Amino acid sequence: MTNLWTNPLGLAELLPLPEARVLQSTFLLVILVFVVWVLWKIAPRLKRQVDPRVVDVVLLVVSGLVALFIGQSALSLWASAAPNAPTVDVFSRLTSAGLRIAITVGVVAAAYIGSGMLVRAVDRFTTETGGLTGHQSEVFSRLTEVAVYLLAALLLLSVWQVDVRAFLIGAGFLGIIIGLAANETLSALIAGFTLMFSRPFEIGDWIQVPLETGEETDGIVTDITLFSTRIETFSGKYVVLPNDLVSSNTLVNFGRKGRLRLEVEVGIDYDADPKRGVDVAKKAMKEVDEVLNVPRPNAVLTGFGESAVILELRFWIDRPSSRRRWRATTAVIAAVKHAFDREGIKIPVPQREVAGRGEAGGFRVVGDYPDQRDRPDQYEGRDRRNRGDPRDRPD
């Protein structure tokens, strides 16, 4: 009797029915699913102790080997059903092509693990030195991965004996076609590298960028990629701007130095003392918590308005954002208004001065002629003619 422990396929000899082979094939499939499930179930625990990419490669290799053995068993099971059928042995048929496949798998696995190690090295270097921003670190990490996979691709081309010269010529023509078809995309890519090295802003900065429509949008930078910059406006909208648009226009960074100066205009009455108004405004702004004491808030006279002398209030805030800007502006306006009311300094409303002047030319009232009373018939006749009186018509 066939030993089922040493030859599990002996079940096919005991039960040479198609149903038995289907049952055994199903059993082998269940074993494959169970082994793969167990391997990937323990993967999270292993990744906490070993490099995650190494664990992924090991799990893939083990799962592939298990699938290969079970596939060999399934082929032997169904091949034995035919009379005088040749023995199917997958492993004995592994020739040079199989060896190349094994080398290809090894090179891809090595590239996958090596790129992960290099990315972590770049991140560790960035964290320790602080010389690179998060955006620059991400770009260098991606370039490192691309370089590793490109080197692996060149090795695989040599393993499979592909003519690299023909490949390079074809890649050159393909690059020309892609460059003509994706001109805007390449412009955005080049602009992304320009922004990376020039560093006009970073993630978290408050910037203002003009749009193609002529309007301007401002908000907080949430993400920077090689192709686009994402901004969250203060109204809750997400705006995606191509990097070529950002780099080719005037850019305003409100929070580059961590502080921002704000200006508010207020008018004081012409009867008030301007110097006293300046002193009262400075003192009021110093008492506002949202305003920085260094640099000190200041107030300057900027011109003559139609009904008031214009006073510009200048003050600074730290960690600039839209919310902090409006909170500080509101607090300063309220403080200066209360201070002016307390000191009796009037903030006038817009006024117009109306003055009369002597009449010169133009229309005159008939009664204004000095000799009208002396010659009433003359003016009466003129009035009748203007009205078309029948008494003045010719016979």
GROMACS .gro file of C-alpha atoms in nm, residues 124-329:
model
  206
  124ARG     CA    1   1.850   6.004   0.931
  125PHE     CA    2   2.106   6.241   0.781
  126THR     CA    3   1.840   6.508   0.735
  127THR     CA    4   1.718   6.470   1.093
  128GLU     CA    5   2.065   6.485   1.245
  129THR     CA    6   2.206   6.773   1.040
  130GLY     CA    7   1.893   6.980   0.978
  131GLY     CA    8   2.045   7.111   0.655
  132LEU     CA    9   1.758   6.994   0.437
  133THR     CA   10   1.391   7.071   0.451
  134GLY     CA   11   1.124   6.802   0.449
  135HIS     CA   12   1.054   6.873   0.082
  136GLN     CA   13   1.420   6.842  -0.016
  137SER     CA   14   1.458   6.524   0.189
  138GLU     CA   15   1.159   6.369   0.012
  139VAL     CA   16   1.294   6.462  -0.331
  140PHE     CA   17   1.639   6.318  -0.255
  141SER     CA   18   1.476   6.001  -0.125
  142ARG     CA   19   1.279   5.959  -0.447
  143LEU     CA   20   1.587   6.027  -0.659
  144THR     CA   21   1.779   5.767  -0.458
  145GLU     CA   22   1.510   5.507  -0.521
  146VAL     CA   23   1.506   5.588  -0.892
  147ALA     CA   24   1.887   5.557  -0.913
  148VAL     CA   25   1.886   5.218  -0.739
  149TYR     CA   26   1.612   5.078  -0.960
  150LEU     CA   27   1.781   5.218  -1.270
  151LEU     CA   28   2.103   5.039  -1.176
  152ALA     CA   29   1.908   4.718  -1.117
  153ALA     CA   30   1.744   4.755  -1.460
  154LEU     CA   31   2.084   4.789  -1.629
  155LEU     CA   32   2.206   4.474  -1.452
  156LEU     CA   33   1.899   4.281  -1.563
  157LEU     CA   34   1.951   4.394  -1.922
  158SER     CA   35   2.297   4.243  -1.913
  159VAL     CA   36   2.165   3.923  -1.753
  160TRP     CA   37   1.908   3.880  -2.030
  161GLN     CA   38   2.167   3.981  -2.293
  162VAL     CA   39   1.971   4.275  -2.426
  163ASP     CA   40   2.153   4.508  -2.664
  164VAL     CA   41   2.188   4.821  -2.453
  165ARG     CA   42   2.282   5.038  -2.752
  166ALA     CA   43   1.958   4.967  -2.934
  167PHE     CA   44   1.772   5.019  -2.608
  168LEU     CA   45   1.936   5.358  -2.555
  169ILE     CA   46   1.858   5.466  -2.911
  170GLY     CA   47   1.497   5.367  -2.868
  171ALA     CA   48   1.484   5.539  -2.530
  172GLY     CA   49   1.625   5.855  -2.690
  173PHE     CA   50   1.355   5.865  -2.956
  174LEU     CA   51   1.092   5.788  -2.693
  175GLY     CA   52   1.227   6.071  -2.476
  176ILE     CA   53   1.197   6.318  -2.765
  177ILE     CA   54   0.838   6.214  -2.828
  178ILE     CA   55   0.749   6.237  -2.459
  179GLY     CA   56   0.920   6.575  -2.433
  180LEU     CA   57   0.715   6.716  -2.720
  181ALA     CA   58   0.391   6.567  -2.592
  182ALA     CA   59   0.438   6.659  -2.225
  183ASN     CA   60   0.598   7.000  -2.250
  184GLU     CA   61   0.398   7.148  -1.963
  185THR     CA   62   0.464   6.848  -1.739
  186LEU     CA   63   0.839   6.873  -1.796
  187SER     CA   64   0.825   7.247  -1.728
  188ALA     CA   65   0.652   7.179  -1.398
  189LEU     CA   66   0.914   6.914  -1.317
  190ILE     CA   67   1.205   7.150  -1.384
  191ALA     CA   68   1.028   7.421  -1.184
  192GLY     CA   69   0.991   7.171  -0.899
  193PHE     CA   70   1.368   7.125  -0.883
  194THR     CA   71   1.411   7.503  -0.897
  195LEU     CA   72   1.179   7.550  -0.602
  196MET     CA   73   1.360   7.275  -0.416
  197PHE     CA   74   1.699   7.443  -0.438
  198SER     CA   75   1.587   7.806  -0.412
  199ARG     CA   76   1.354   7.731  -0.118
  200PRO     CA   77   1.126   8.038  -0.142
  201PHE     CA   78   0.879   7.869   0.093
  202GLU     CA   79   0.833   7.554   0.296
  203ILE     CA   80   0.543   7.342   0.411
  204GLY     CA   81   0.341   7.540   0.663
  205ASP     CA   82   0.430   7.884   0.525
  206TRP     CA   83   0.163   8.142   0.444
  207ILE     CA   84   0.211   8.252   0.083
  208GLN     CA   85   0.027   8.451  -0.183
  209VAL     CA   86   0.046   8.352  -0.551
  210PRO     CA   87  -0.118   8.525  -0.851
  211LEU     CA   88  -0.340   8.305  -1.067
  212GLU     CA   89  -0.369   8.297  -1.445
  213THR     CA   90  -0.700   8.482  -1.421
  214GLY     CA   91  -0.528   8.784  -1.268
  215GLU     CA   92  -0.662   8.716  -0.920
  216GLU     CA   93  -0.448   8.628  -0.621
  217THR     CA   94  -0.482   8.337  -0.383
  218ASP     CA   95  -0.320   8.302  -0.045
  219GLY     CA   96  -0.313   8.021   0.206
  220ILE     CA   97  -0.099   7.770   0.390
  221VAL     CA   98   0.131   7.538   0.194
  222THR     CA   99   0.027   7.180   0.271
  223ASP     CA  100   0.235   6.980   0.023
  224ILE     CA  101   0.513   7.030  -0.231
  225THR     CA  102   0.580   6.775  -0.504
  226LEU     CA  103   0.799   6.775  -0.811
  227PHE     CA  104   0.505   6.882  -1.026
  228SER     CA  105   0.270   7.089  -0.811
  229THR     CA  106   0.227   7.288  -0.491
  230ARG     CA  107  -0.086   7.244  -0.279
  231ILE     CA  108  -0.230   7.535  -0.079
  232GLU     CA  109  -0.517   7.535   0.168
  233THR     CA  110  -0.694   7.870   0.158
  234PHE     CA  111  -0.847   8.031   0.464
  235SER     CA  112  -1.194   7.955   0.331
  236GLY     CA  113  -1.120   7.580   0.345
  237LYS     CA  114  -1.045   7.528  -0.026
  238TYR     CA  115  -0.751   7.324  -0.156
  239VAL     CA  116  -0.574   7.482  -0.452
  240VAL     CA  117  -0.327   7.282  -0.663
  241LEU     CA  118  -0.083   7.508  -0.848
  242PRO     CA  119   0.164   7.384  -1.112
  243ASN     CA  120   0.521   7.453  -1.006
  244ASP     CA  121   0.595   7.643  -1.327
  245LEU     CA  122   0.314   7.887  -1.241
  246VAL     CA  123   0.451   7.932  -0.888
  247SER     CA  124   0.812   7.984  -0.994
  248SER     CA  125   0.737   8.220  -1.284
  249ASN     CA  126   0.523   8.470  -1.090
  250THR     CA  127   0.575   8.711  -0.805
  251LEU     CA  128   0.547   8.519  -0.478
  252VAL     CA  129   0.472   8.674  -0.139
  253ASN     CA  130   0.577   8.476   0.169
  254PHE     CA  131   0.413   8.629   0.475
  255GLY     CA  132   0.575   8.400   0.731
  256ARG     CA  133   0.931   8.360   0.607
  257LYS     CA  134   1.092   8.516   0.915
  258GLY     CA  135   0.826   8.406   1.158
  259ARG     CA  136   0.674   8.751   1.199
  260LEU     CA  137   0.465   8.992   0.995
  261ARG     CA  138   0.401   9.367   1.003
  262LEU     CA  139   0.042   9.484   0.963
  263GLU     CA  140  -0.089   9.832   0.880
  264VAL     CA  141  -0.421   9.994   0.971
  265GLU     CA  142  -0.523  10.348   0.871
  266VAL     CA  143  -0.727  10.578   1.094
  267GLY     CA  144  -0.823  10.944   1.055
  268ILE     CA  145  -0.817  11.209   1.328
  269ASP     CA  146  -1.000  11.539   1.319
  270TYR     CA  147  -0.820  11.846   1.182
  271ASP     CA  148  -0.887  12.025   1.512
  272ALA     CA  149  -0.699  11.756   1.711
  273ASP     CA  150  -0.326  11.767   1.787
  274PRO     CA  151  -0.156  11.516   1.548
  275LYS     CA  152   0.136  11.452   1.782
  276ARG     CA  153  -0.098  11.371   2.067
  277GLY     CA  154  -0.293  11.136   1.843
  278VAL     CA  155   0.028  10.951   1.753
  279ASP     CA  156   0.127  10.913   2.119
  280VAL     CA  157  -0.216  10.787   2.222
  281ALA     CA  158  -0.221  10.532   1.936
  282LYS     CA  159   0.128  10.399   2.026
  283LYS     CA  160   0.034  10.356   2.390
  284ALA     CA  161  -0.289  10.179   2.299
  285MET     CA  162  -0.114   9.932   2.065
  286LYS     CA  163   0.150   9.843   2.328
  287GLU     CA  164  -0.127   9.720   2.558
  288VAL     CA  165  -0.262   9.470   2.302
  289ASP     CA  166  -0.152   9.114   2.380
  290GLU     CA  167  -0.150   9.003   2.015
  291VAL     CA  168   0.105   9.273   1.920
  292LEU     CA  169   0.480   9.219   1.960
  293ASN     CA  170   0.677   9.462   2.174
  294VAL     CA  171   0.990   9.405   1.962
  295PRO     CA  172   0.979   9.552   1.701
  296ARG     CA  173   0.779   9.820   1.878
  297PRO     CA  174   0.445   9.931   1.732
  298ASN     CA  175   0.454  10.268   1.565
  299ALA     CA  176   0.216  10.529   1.424
  300VAL     CA  177   0.304  10.775   1.147
  301LEU     CA  178   0.119  11.054   0.969
  302THR     CA  179   0.080  10.967   0.602
  303GLY     CA  180  -0.132  11.246   0.450
  304PHE     CA  181  -0.429  11.477   0.448
  305GLY     CA  182  -0.767  11.322   0.387
  306GLU     CA  183  -1.087  11.493   0.277
  307SER     CA  184  -1.210  11.522   0.634
  308ALA     CA  185  -0.923  11.396   0.853
  309VAL     CA  186  -0.548  11.370   0.895
  310ILE     CA  187  -0.450  11.011   0.801
  311LEU     CA  188  -0.265  10.816   1.068
  312GLU     CA  189  -0.113  10.475   0.982
  313LEU     CA  190  -0.081  10.223   1.265
  314ARG     CA  191   0.205   9.977   1.220
  315PHE     CA  192   0.246   9.671   1.441
  316TRP     CA  193   0.400   9.321   1.429
  317ILE     CA  194   0.272   8.972   1.501
  318ASP     CA  195   0.462   8.644   1.537
  319ARG     CA  196   0.384   8.306   1.376
  320PRO     CA  197   0.173   8.480   1.111
  321SER     CA  198  -0.148   8.319   1.000
  322SER     CA  199  -0.479   8.449   0.877
  323ARG     CA  200  -0.645   8.396   1.214
  324ARG     CA  201  -0.369   8.570   1.407
  325ARG     CA  202  -0.369   8.857   1.157
  326TRP     CA  203  -0.740   8.929   1.195
  327ARG     CA  204  -0.735   8.883   1.570
  328ALA     CA  205  -0.451   9.132   1.606
  329THR     CA  206  -0.610   9.378   1.363
   0.00000   0.00000   0.00000
